[in-house]
XYZ file of C-alpha atoms in Angstrom:
706
model
C -7.466 -38.915 38.305
C -7.773 -38.370 42.032
C -9.736 -35.507 43.490
C -9.479 -33.496 46.664
C -11.863 -30.973 48.093
C -11.874 -28.394 50.844
C -15.292 -27.026 51.665
C -15.352 -23.447 52.901
C -17.483 -22.404 55.835
C -19.859 -19.503 55.695
C -18.646 -16.044 56.549
C -20.740 -14.217 59.179
C -22.991 -11.836 57.245
C -22.255 -8.471 58.799
C -21.078 -6.183 56.000
C -23.145 -4.897 53.114
C -20.080 -4.068 51.014
C -20.264 -6.216 47.885
C -19.141 -6.388 44.317
C -21.429 -5.342 41.490
C -23.603 -8.107 40.082
C -22.280 -7.180 36.627
C -18.907 -8.558 35.553
C -15.959 -6.194 35.937
C -15.262 -4.610 32.562
C -13.037 -2.145 30.768
C -12.992 1.595 31.448
C -15.437 3.110 28.948
C -17.333 -0.142 28.379
C -20.992 0.545 27.651
C -24.032 -1.031 29.347
C -25.354 -3.955 27.320
C -28.875 -4.928 26.307
C -28.377 -8.695 26.371
C -31.722 -9.506 24.759
C -31.032 -7.269 21.780
C -27.445 -8.490 21.364
C -28.539 -12.129 21.508
C -31.174 -11.431 18.871
C -28.632 -9.721 16.607
C -26.198 -12.625 17.015
C -28.862 -15.185 16.121
C -29.869 -13.031 13.159
C -26.228 -12.888 12.053
C -25.944 -16.672 12.257
C -29.163 -17.060 10.246
C -27.950 -14.662 7.522
C -24.528 -16.335 7.392
C -25.984 -19.835 7.079
C -28.593 -18.829 4.469
C -26.057 -16.871 2.394
C -23.599 -19.765 2.671
C -26.250 -22.162 1.438
C -27.072 -20.115 -1.640
C -23.372 -19.497 -2.323
C -22.731 -23.235 -2.061
C -25.411 -23.957 -4.661
C -23.934 -21.434 -7.101
C -20.347 -22.568 -6.565
C -21.330 -26.218 -6.872
C -22.926 -25.537 -10.252
C -19.674 -23.924 -11.450
C -17.668 -26.945 -10.317
C -20.082 -29.302 -12.050
C -19.703 -27.315 -15.278
C -15.909 -27.621 -14.973
C -16.227 -31.377 -14.573
C -18.654 -31.732 -17.454
C -16.438 -29.723 -19.814
C -13.181 -31.219 -18.506
C -11.779 -27.789 -17.614
C -9.264 -29.259 -15.172
C -7.213 -26.150 -14.405
C -10.369 -24.134 -13.854
C -11.649 -26.934 -11.615
C -8.523 -26.818 -9.473
C -8.730 -23.028 -9.115
C -12.397 -23.175 -8.187
C -11.798 -25.899 -5.601
C -8.986 -23.860 -4.028
C -11.204 -20.769 -4.020
C -14.129 -22.643 -2.464
C -11.861 -24.124 0.224
C -10.582 -20.676 1.179
C -14.081 -19.216 1.255
C -15.329 -22.160 3.334
C -12.651 -21.562 5.977
C -13.405 -17.832 6.077
C -17.088 -18.608 6.594
C -16.084 -21.162 9.243
C -14.210 -18.416 11.086
C -17.212 -16.115 10.947
C -19.430 -18.836 12.387
C -16.946 -19.571 15.181
C -16.933 -15.894 16.150
C -20.721 -15.677 16.163
C -21.208 -18.918 18.118
C -18.585 -17.737 20.618
C -20.332 -14.369 20.895
C -23.633 -16.122 21.515
C -22.257 -18.015 24.502
C -20.317 -14.991 25.744
C -23.570 -13.028 25.889
C -25.421 -15.855 27.620
C -22.701 -16.230 30.238
C -22.538 -12.480 30.798
C -26.325 -12.283 31.115
C -26.542 -15.156 33.585
C -23.513 -14.231 35.679
C -24.169 -13.376 39.317
C -21.218 -12.315 41.444
C -20.536 -14.356 44.563
C -21.485 -12.245 47.610
C -18.549 -10.784 49.443
C -19.500 -12.616 52.631
C -19.028 -15.955 50.891
C -15.707 -14.917 49.359
C -14.406 -13.891 52.751
C -15.091 -17.327 54.177
C -11.512 -17.856 52.990
C -10.382 -15.751 55.939
C -12.280 -17.956 58.395
C -10.965 -21.299 57.158
C -7.351 -22.354 56.838
C -6.830 -21.333 53.235
C -4.426 -23.450 51.149
C -1.206 -21.794 50.057
C -1.192 -19.875 46.785
C 2.115 -19.403 44.960
C 2.351 -16.689 42.303
C 5.196 -17.282 39.850
C 6.405 -14.315 37.809
C 8.773 -15.460 35.022
C 11.049 -12.597 34.027
C 13.593 -12.180 31.225
C 15.348 -8.845 30.747
C 12.289 -6.898 31.872
C 12.233 -3.226 32.800
C 12.359 -2.712 36.563
C 9.244 -0.518 36.642
C 7.300 -3.155 34.710
C 8.275 -5.958 37.094
C 7.690 -3.794 40.180
C 4.107 -3.097 39.140
C 3.466 -6.785 38.458
C 4.954 -7.889 41.775
C 2.843 -5.399 43.702
C -0.357 -6.395 41.910
C 0.420 -9.990 42.926
C 1.398 -9.031 46.476
C -1.836 -7.063 46.989
C -4.091 -10.002 46.148
C -6.976 -10.326 48.613
C -6.040 -13.852 49.605
C -4.687 -14.709 53.056
C -1.817 -17.162 52.408
C 0.308 -16.365 49.393
C 3.876 -16.401 48.133
C 5.165 -14.361 45.201
C 8.319 -15.621 43.499
C 10.152 -13.740 40.763
C 11.769 -16.282 38.424
C 14.733 -14.352 37.038
C 15.820 -15.904 33.753
C 18.383 -13.331 32.614
C 21.602 -15.000 31.422
C 24.368 -14.964 34.072
C 26.525 -12.963 31.643
C 23.931 -10.164 31.482
C 24.810 -6.616 32.431
C 25.820 -6.939 36.120
C 24.144 -3.689 37.123
C 20.808 -4.603 35.540
C 20.873 -8.131 36.922
C 21.721 -6.879 40.407
C 18.889 -4.346 40.262
C 16.442 -7.081 39.275
C 17.638 -9.254 42.159
C 17.261 -6.343 44.590
C 13.743 -5.580 43.372
C 12.157 -8.281 45.520
C 13.930 -6.913 48.595
C 12.695 -3.402 47.773
C 9.087 -4.551 47.526
C 9.449 -6.602 50.710
C 10.818 -3.570 52.552
C 7.900 -1.462 51.312
C 5.389 -3.843 52.912
C 7.077 -5.227 55.998
C 6.415 -2.344 58.453
C 2.671 -2.457 57.824
C 2.733 -6.255 57.844
C 4.332 -6.360 61.315
C 1.952 -3.756 62.692
C -1.246 -5.436 61.456
C -0.050 -8.919 62.412
C 0.590 -7.633 65.927
C -2.907 -6.121 66.013
C -4.385 -9.478 65.012
C -2.401 -11.310 67.693
C -3.427 -8.776 70.351
C -7.076 -9.182 69.321
C -6.775 -12.966 69.718
C -5.199 -12.439 73.140
C -8.012 -10.093 74.236
C -10.585 -12.662 73.149
C -8.749 -15.433 75.016
C -8.571 -13.309 78.191
C -12.218 -12.209 77.774
C -11.088 -8.569 77.687
C -12.657 -7.719 74.325
C -15.987 -6.023 73.673
C -18.037 -5.638 70.517
C -17.747 -1.842 70.600
C -14.004 -1.516 71.277
C -13.064 -4.147 68.693
C -15.274 -2.441 66.116
C -13.663 0.927 66.777
C -10.185 -0.566 66.530
C -11.067 -2.240 63.245
C -12.439 1.034 61.839
C -9.237 2.839 62.822
C -7.024 0.168 61.267
C -9.040 0.123 58.045
C -8.637 3.901 57.744
C -4.920 3.524 58.362
C -4.620 0.932 55.584
C -6.748 3.075 53.244
C -4.468 6.028 53.939
C -1.375 3.948 53.168
C -2.746 2.964 49.747
C -3.889 6.540 49.088
C -0.415 7.871 49.869
C 1.245 5.274 47.646
C -1.143 6.151 44.813
C -0.295 9.844 45.212
C 3.434 9.143 45.180
C 3.301 6.705 42.267
C 4.439 8.471 39.120
C 1.946 8.373 36.236
C 4.511 7.594 33.584
C 2.093 5.907 31.198
C -1.311 4.233 30.816
C -0.075 1.133 32.681
C 0.668 3.238 35.758
C -2.746 4.874 35.513
C -4.497 1.514 35.521
C -2.337 0.229 38.391
C -3.184 3.287 40.451
C -6.922 3.058 39.728
C -7.505 -0.713 39.632
C -5.133 -1.715 42.452
C -4.061 1.107 44.769
C -7.191 3.244 44.788
C -9.416 0.175 44.664
C -7.777 -1.112 47.857
C -8.004 2.316 49.462
C -11.710 2.619 48.592
C -12.446 -0.874 49.897
C -10.909 -0.187 53.303
C -12.511 3.267 53.509
C -15.932 1.702 52.968
C -15.153 -0.933 55.596
C -14.214 1.772 58.073
C -17.384 3.772 57.330
C -19.565 0.690 57.847
C -17.899 -0.064 61.172
C -18.328 3.542 62.324
C -21.975 3.512 61.257
C -23.086 0.044 62.338
C -20.291 -1.530 64.329
C -19.829 -5.275 64.500
C -22.975 -7.428 64.369
C -24.563 -8.190 67.715
C -24.849 -11.863 66.861
C -21.539 -13.571 66.121
C -19.450 -10.442 66.558
C -16.395 -12.431 67.698
C -16.284 -14.459 64.472
C -16.811 -11.309 62.420
C -14.066 -9.435 64.268
C -11.628 -12.330 63.919
C -12.279 -12.454 60.185
C -11.673 -8.718 59.824
C -8.497 -8.695 61.898
C -7.168 -11.651 59.946
C -8.044 -10.004 56.633
C -6.209 -6.825 57.658
C -3.164 -8.821 58.779
C -3.111 -10.523 55.375
C -3.076 -7.294 53.336
C 0.694 -6.859 53.598
C 1.704 -10.312 54.857
C 3.062 -11.915 51.734
C 6.233 -13.946 51.316
C 8.361 -12.501 48.515
C 11.265 -14.370 47.010
C 13.265 -14.776 43.800
C 14.868 -17.736 42.080
C 17.337 -18.175 39.218
C 17.344 -21.637 37.657
C 20.434 -20.876 35.542
C 22.556 -20.771 38.702
C 22.163 -24.545 38.970
C 23.536 -26.959 36.394
C 21.038 -29.728 37.165
C 17.990 -27.598 36.308
C 16.781 -26.990 32.774
C 18.501 -24.193 30.878
C 16.190 -24.370 27.841
C 15.602 -20.733 26.749
C 11.819 -20.542 27.099
C 9.223 -19.498 29.632
C 7.782 -22.998 30.041
C 11.035 -24.472 31.333
C 11.621 -21.493 33.594
C 8.270 -22.303 35.215
C 8.820 -26.071 35.113
C 12.135 -25.764 36.922
C 10.502 -24.104 39.926
C 7.320 -26.191 39.848
C 9.522 -29.271 40.237
C 10.936 -27.857 43.491
C 7.581 -27.397 45.255
C 7.245 -29.312 48.500
C 10.923 -30.283 48.704
C 14.127 -29.297 50.531
C 17.555 -28.865 48.937
C 21.204 -28.317 49.641
C 23.548 -26.556 47.259
C 26.384 -28.821 46.195
C 29.362 -27.576 44.200
C 30.538 -30.036 41.545
C 33.043 -29.959 38.703
C 30.286 -28.783 36.307
C 28.872 -26.149 38.636
C 26.441 -25.805 41.535
C 23.722 -28.449 41.856
C 20.561 -28.517 43.941
C 20.462 -31.839 45.783
C 17.215 -32.915 47.463
C 17.485 -33.751 51.169
C 14.978 -35.490 53.447
C 12.936 -33.819 56.147
C 15.003 -32.972 59.207
C 18.308 -32.748 57.331
C 20.054 -29.362 56.980
C 18.838 -27.497 53.883
C 19.866 -24.366 52.003
C 16.560 -24.062 50.169
C 13.099 -25.132 51.284
C 10.217 -24.630 48.859
C 6.731 -24.991 50.379
C 4.233 -27.099 48.506
C 1.291 -25.224 47.034
C -2.184 -26.422 46.116
C -2.663 -23.525 43.702
C -0.240 -21.643 41.462
C -0.714 -18.501 39.398
C 1.646 -18.039 36.473
C 1.807 -14.292 35.877
C 3.773 -12.713 33.050
C 6.102 -9.943 34.198
C 4.238 -7.333 32.120
C 0.799 -8.230 33.473
C -1.445 -6.889 36.226
C -4.192 -8.463 38.341
C -7.120 -6.793 40.045
C -6.920 -7.343 43.837
C -9.827 -9.818 43.955
C -8.485 -12.066 41.175
C -7.129 -14.861 43.372
C -9.929 -14.628 45.947
C -12.690 -15.070 43.355
C -10.967 -17.739 41.300
C -9.780 -19.886 44.209
C -13.268 -19.730 45.711
C -14.603 -21.128 42.441
C -11.830 -23.745 42.291
C -12.764 -24.982 45.782
C -16.527 -24.981 45.223
C -18.348 -28.329 45.338
C -18.462 -29.998 41.943
C -15.307 -28.278 40.642
C -12.839 -30.958 41.708
C -11.907 -31.597 38.060
C -11.123 -27.937 37.358
C -7.428 -27.706 36.441
C -7.138 -24.150 35.079
C -9.236 -21.092 35.759
C -8.459 -17.614 34.449
C -9.878 -14.405 33.130
C -8.348 -14.014 29.659
C -6.290 -10.869 29.853
C -7.318 -7.543 28.373
C -5.047 -4.839 27.008
C -4.089 -1.879 29.164
C -6.624 0.836 28.277
C -5.589 4.291 27.140
C -2.580 3.352 25.001
C -1.056 6.508 23.458
C -0.001 5.033 20.095
C -2.299 3.837 17.311
C -0.514 0.520 16.858
C -0.687 -0.351 20.547
C -4.328 0.737 20.764
C -5.489 -1.222 17.705
C -3.420 -4.302 18.555
C -4.959 -4.021 22.022
C -8.406 -3.953 20.432
C -7.751 -7.369 18.870
C -6.739 -8.643 22.321
C -9.949 -7.308 23.863
C -12.015 -8.993 21.151
C -10.144 -12.247 21.788
C -11.436 -12.000 25.356
C -14.985 -12.324 23.990
C -13.996 -15.346 21.898
C -12.301 -17.092 24.827
C -15.308 -16.474 27.065
C -17.522 -17.957 24.372
C -15.236 -20.985 24.078
C -15.945 -21.819 27.725
C -19.642 -22.129 26.893
C -18.724 -24.888 24.427
C -16.261 -26.703 26.787
C -13.454 -25.489 24.504
C -11.432 -23.307 26.898
C -7.748 -22.845 26.150
C -5.247 -22.027 28.881
C -3.932 -18.482 28.360
C -0.541 -18.463 30.026
C -0.219 -14.799 30.982
C -2.262 -15.046 34.195
C -3.740 -18.504 34.794
C -4.604 -20.039 38.166
C -3.543 -23.705 38.141
C -4.251 -26.690 40.340
C -0.919 -28.412 41.032
C -2.610 -31.820 41.240
C -3.596 -31.441 37.578
C -0.120 -30.340 36.483
C 1.414 -33.337 38.231
C -1.089 -35.559 36.463
C 0.189 -34.507 33.015
C 3.864 -34.184 33.987
C 6.461 -35.945 31.842
C 9.957 -37.006 32.886
C 12.828 -36.286 30.536
C 16.555 -35.683 30.482
C 18.573 -32.597 29.586
C 22.371 -32.468 29.475
C 22.388 -35.738 31.408
C 20.186 -34.421 34.253
C 16.605 -35.572 34.914
C 13.957 -32.879 34.419
C 10.173 -32.772 34.685
C 7.861 -31.067 32.217
C 4.601 -29.985 33.828
C 3.982 -27.538 30.992
C 4.854 -28.612 27.460
C 7.646 -26.680 25.760
C 7.555 -28.553 22.428
C 6.007 -25.450 20.853
C 6.297 -21.774 21.717
C 2.586 -21.675 22.661
C 3.118 -24.015 25.590
C -0.163 -23.236 27.349
C -2.193 -24.231 24.276
C -0.629 -27.675 23.989
C -0.950 -28.272 27.732
C -4.673 -27.487 27.423
C -5.093 -30.536 25.181
C -3.042 -32.675 27.599
C -5.336 -31.677 30.459
C -8.661 -32.297 28.709
C -7.300 -35.612 27.433
C -6.768 -36.657 31.079
C -10.322 -35.670 32.066
C -9.576 -32.237 33.555
C -11.571 -29.128 32.685
C -10.555 -25.516 32.023
C -12.694 -22.461 32.707
C -12.804 -18.730 31.961
C -14.242 -16.645 34.784
C -16.617 -14.053 33.230
C -14.934 -10.864 34.456
C -12.080 -8.723 33.183
C -9.730 -9.095 36.130
C -6.351 -9.270 34.365
C -4.422 -7.036 31.980
C -1.276 -7.541 29.954
C 0.944 -5.260 27.901
C 0.590 -4.841 24.145
C 3.783 -4.196 22.119
C 4.029 -0.476 21.305
C 5.798 -0.740 17.921
C 5.805 -2.974 14.867
C 9.162 -4.597 15.623
C 8.074 -5.966 19.006
C 4.550 -6.787 17.778
C 6.104 -8.765 14.923
C 8.021 -10.971 17.379
C 4.978 -11.514 19.578
C 2.473 -12.320 16.813
C 4.925 -14.525 14.899
C 5.383 -16.530 18.094
C 1.607 -16.806 18.556
C 1.269 -18.120 14.985
C 3.938 -20.771 15.512
C 2.707 -24.053 16.948
C -0.974 -24.408 16.129
C -0.376 -26.840 13.271
C 1.993 -28.898 15.443
C -0.639 -29.247 18.177
C -3.512 -29.966 15.776
C -2.766 -33.718 15.375
C -2.853 -34.153 19.180
C -6.254 -32.436 19.273
C -7.594 -34.575 16.418
C -6.482 -37.757 18.201
C -8.340 -36.633 21.325
C -11.490 -35.814 19.354
C -11.364 -39.112 17.459
C -11.337 -41.216 20.630
C -14.590 -42.387 22.114
C -16.915 -41.538 23.658
C -18.372 -39.285 20.987
C -21.178 -36.944 21.913
C -22.705 -33.651 20.843
C -20.664 -31.512 23.238
C -17.439 -33.056 21.984
C -18.378 -32.264 18.382
C -19.099 -28.647 19.300
C -15.867 -28.500 21.299
C -13.945 -29.754 18.278
C -15.676 -27.188 16.042
C -14.265 -24.372 18.200
C -10.889 -25.872 19.099
C -9.866 -26.855 15.558
C -10.437 -23.334 14.269
C -8.327 -21.870 17.076
C -5.336 -24.004 16.052
C -5.708 -23.913 12.267
C -7.182 -20.482 11.555
C -3.957 -18.457 11.496
C -2.454 -20.707 8.831
C -5.605 -21.140 6.748
C -6.981 -17.597 6.891
C -3.705 -15.788 6.231
C -2.578 -18.113 3.450
C -6.057 -18.091 1.919
C -6.421 -14.327 2.049
C -2.980 -13.856 0.504
C -3.887 -16.204 -2.363
C -7.268 -14.603 -3.004
C -5.792 -11.109 -3.035
C -2.733 -11.971 -5.090
C -4.279 -14.092 -7.833
C -7.669 -14.084 -9.582
C -8.386 -17.720 -8.736
C -11.692 -17.468 -10.564
C -13.453 -14.980 -12.791
C -16.673 -17.004 -12.989
C -18.026 -16.158 -9.538
C -20.212 -13.077 -9.608
C -22.631 -13.434 -6.691
C -23.998 -11.290 -3.896
C -24.092 -14.288 -1.545
C -20.365 -14.384 -0.831
C -20.204 -10.814 0.584
C -23.351 -11.567 2.579
C -21.635 -14.503 4.309
C -19.055 -12.070 5.743
C -21.366 -9.136 6.507
C -22.702 -10.422 9.887
C -19.183 -11.160 11.126
C -17.903 -7.658 10.385
C -21.081 -6.019 11.690
C -20.933 -7.856 15.015
C -17.160 -7.409 15.327
C -17.566 -3.661 14.851
C -20.446 -3.617 17.319
C -18.313 -5.381 19.917
C -15.488 -2.884 19.420
C -17.747 0.066 20.149
C -19.372 -1.826 23.033
C -16.032 -2.156 24.861
C -15.087 1.465 24.297
C -13.380 1.665 20.899
C -14.322 3.987 18.022
C -16.537 3.060 15.080
C -13.697 3.559 12.618
C -11.457 1.155 14.521
C -13.033 -1.779 12.665
C -11.281 -0.567 9.492
C -8.043 -0.047 11.408
C -8.210 -3.582 12.855
C -8.699 -4.951 9.345
C -5.743 -2.905 8.091
C -3.565 -4.193 10.940
C -4.546 -7.775 10.107
C -3.432 -7.177 6.515
C -0.089 -5.865 7.762
C 0.269 -8.981 9.924
C -0.224 -11.455 7.053
C 3.548 -11.921 6.425
C 4.153 -12.062 10.180
C 1.547 -14.755 10.763
C 2.704 -16.764 7.777
C 6.265 -16.504 9.070
C 5.124 -18.160 12.299
C 3.262 -20.850 10.343
C 6.382 -21.576 8.284
C 8.350 -21.968 11.522
C 5.833 -24.634 12.564
C 6.301 -26.442 9.272
C 10.071 -26.142 9.613
C 9.916 -27.804 13.034
C 7.596 -30.524 11.695
C 10.018 -31.346 8.866
C 13.351 -30.994 10.682
C 12.127 -32.271 14.092
C 14.197 -29.486 15.632
C 12.517 -27.220 18.155
C 12.144 -23.569 17.148
C 13.792 -21.184 19.671
C 11.445 -19.217 21.904
C 11.499 -15.586 20.711
C 10.679 -13.313 23.635
C 8.826 -10.069 23.073
C 11.329 -7.223 23.686
C 10.605 -4.722 26.447
C 12.875 -1.804 25.653
C 12.534 1.926 26.031
C 13.104 2.797 22.376
C 11.740 1.389 19.145
C 12.390 -2.270 18.366
C 13.766 -2.665 14.855
C 11.728 -4.958 12.611
C 13.282 -7.692 10.503
C 14.055 -6.364 6.987
C 12.561 -9.562 5.559
C 9.122 -8.784 6.948
C 9.224 -5.070 6.178
C 10.238 -5.870 2.617
C 7.375 -8.379 2.385
C 4.903 -5.614 3.261
C 6.003 -3.499 0.294
C 6.110 -6.482 -2.056
C 2.537 -7.319 -1.085
C 1.481 -3.723 -1.634
C 3.097 -3.615 -5.071
C 1.635 -6.989 -6.082
C -1.921 -6.162 -4.969
C -1.778 -2.755 -6.622
C -0.593 -4.210 -9.942
C -3.113 -7.064 -9.690
C -5.912 -4.568 -9.110
C -4.837 -2.425 -12.080
C -4.558 -5.464 -14.367
C -7.918 -6.933 -13.319
C -9.737 -3.645 -13.757
C -8.184 -3.125 -17.181
C -9.300 -6.666 -18.167
C -12.840 -6.131 -16.901
C -12.506 -8.465 -13.890
C -14.328 -6.001 -11.689
C -14.987 -8.127 -8.591
C -11.411 -9.201 -7.980
C -10.004 -5.879 -9.183
C -12.064 -3.817 -6.754
C -11.397 -6.288 -3.937
C -7.635 -6.098 -4.534
C -7.708 -2.293 -4.887
C -9.557 -1.772 -1.601
C -7.215 -4.118 0.262
C -4.140 -2.496 -1.301
C -5.389 0.894 -0.103
C -5.957 -0.460 3.413
C -2.540 -2.116 3.414
C -0.960 1.199 2.410
C -2.814 2.843 5.295
C -1.601 0.104 7.648
C 2.025 0.476 6.539
C 1.817 4.246 6.944
C 0.208 4.210 10.403
C 1.510 1.030 12.028
C 5.030 0.798 10.584
C 5.847 4.236 9.198
C 7.920 5.096 6.150
C 10.847 6.456 8.146
C 10.958 3.339 10.320
C 10.727 1.216 7.164
C 13.802 2.914 5.701
C 15.720 2.351 8.943
C 14.701 -1.314 9.109
C 15.522 -1.972 5.438
C 18.887 -0.190 5.597
C 20.861 -3.344 6.584
C 19.917 -4.870 3.211
C 21.127 -1.844 1.293
C 24.375 -1.753 3.282
C 25.044 -5.418 2.483
C 24.415 -4.782 -1.221
C 26.980 -1.992 -1.249
């Protein structure tokens, strides 16, 4: 693996404006006492391990009795039960170990001073390309995403919308999507020309020795106020249609306005520094010129027959990544239009600049303005030459109006804690919604293949529908590292109804078992060391937990696998996990009762998750790739599959009858456990699916029967 490094120079220290030393968080997130939370986490681990030890002793004695008395069926049931319990305890330990490292990283985090970040504006910054893959997205959704990418505080950037709508799509919708880039470009270009001209005139004044510290400072203050006013006006005109718009206004538009207002106030109050004022002024003029100077473009791979047409996000990205740094002419053939590479100097219809860094940004996601600036600075820091992927795992958009979206968003926000903790164990997984990638690393793991007789390159694996997860293993296997930056700088949409959530979560559950053998091969290879063991402990659970936990929980709730286990130690193994999970929910701004709602939602998602697992097994057996199911983004409700809705009611009926039977037979432990979970499942069906929606979704079955 080759390495390259660009060392940034120091920015003249003349402004006091800086970011908070605490990581950026969610609106409503509470201050944290790190010492107390670390103590509680260690206490939780101690209780879990002690309770697990005592439970193991009791369960082992039951198994030994089964062996001694040759009770073979009972032995099998007890072994299955113990295996399920062991994996549930394993999951609790993974959460607590991840929380421990999350807290340590949060405690020790110190934000890079703004002066150092802005050294990017002094040096020649490498090009950043932001790729926004889009498939039948709402125009307002894509517009917000494009603007959040365009307003990144990084000097040299391109934003490319990768339109993947089928050519036979509604012509009006497709045309509007194509025109969207032009609309955004038109919004920015007047300010871009004005501020670029100001920068050029400043450089000319310096060259002619006609500039002074005072006049340049005043001009910079005036321009900063002008830029702040532009963002303020756009924020005022931006319609607050929903909670996504509110966050965009606050986290992007008003944040940029406030930043430039503070800059202007500092310049009015203190002016440019007496020492090194020319360097400071040049940096500020260049930063202002970069605010609106962004190259915006779009690309449609399906217009060209020699690019991949595989219907998934990975190949949409791969098709464009393969074009970077090359020049092409469009050539019409019998099969359609091809892109043919041409050498430098030859006439070209399409020229795609090479890019050292790439951000892949889902079309329903949003970045804070300093996302690229902070993460590229870290990428280019000495000692980080092997860093292939850096990201801030996305959070949900706060303030969701519906209960399903809010509670599903809560699980996303908790996953942020887990991913941050994974980084402390060298077990980071690439989360594809908003990752910053080093192209050198992607080229290192690229694979050549053929599709429809044309050569294609896979930088990102598309063998499974969780392409970023499999590519994470490819990268670490080649010696690259992945990293989660400890701030909440990215947000992504949560499905608002059960039908769309079903498609998303089923896709997330599909692929882990297929990737697991690749991970195990990596872990089995030497060298072996303590960090690799800990990494495997975290990574294996991430890939296998959806299958094991959901199947295990369904078995335990549906059948009394054992009536011989009556111990307090088993509930105690789970108590720390639930206590800390609930504590984390309230810490990031959720309600105390949301822990119960999250549990109820997870019960509702058991058939969905198992459906994704079965798709993995289907692909493993048939060797045929499962189609990529995209999460719908529609204005109305997305209908849920009757199969899954019916499974919810079958589960409810089964658990209810099992609870009644067990209680009547005196099997109190399992009976009460099944009854409580049946009640929570009923609550989940009522709140997250709805009886009226259930009738609508099940109606196709009834119509077929008639």
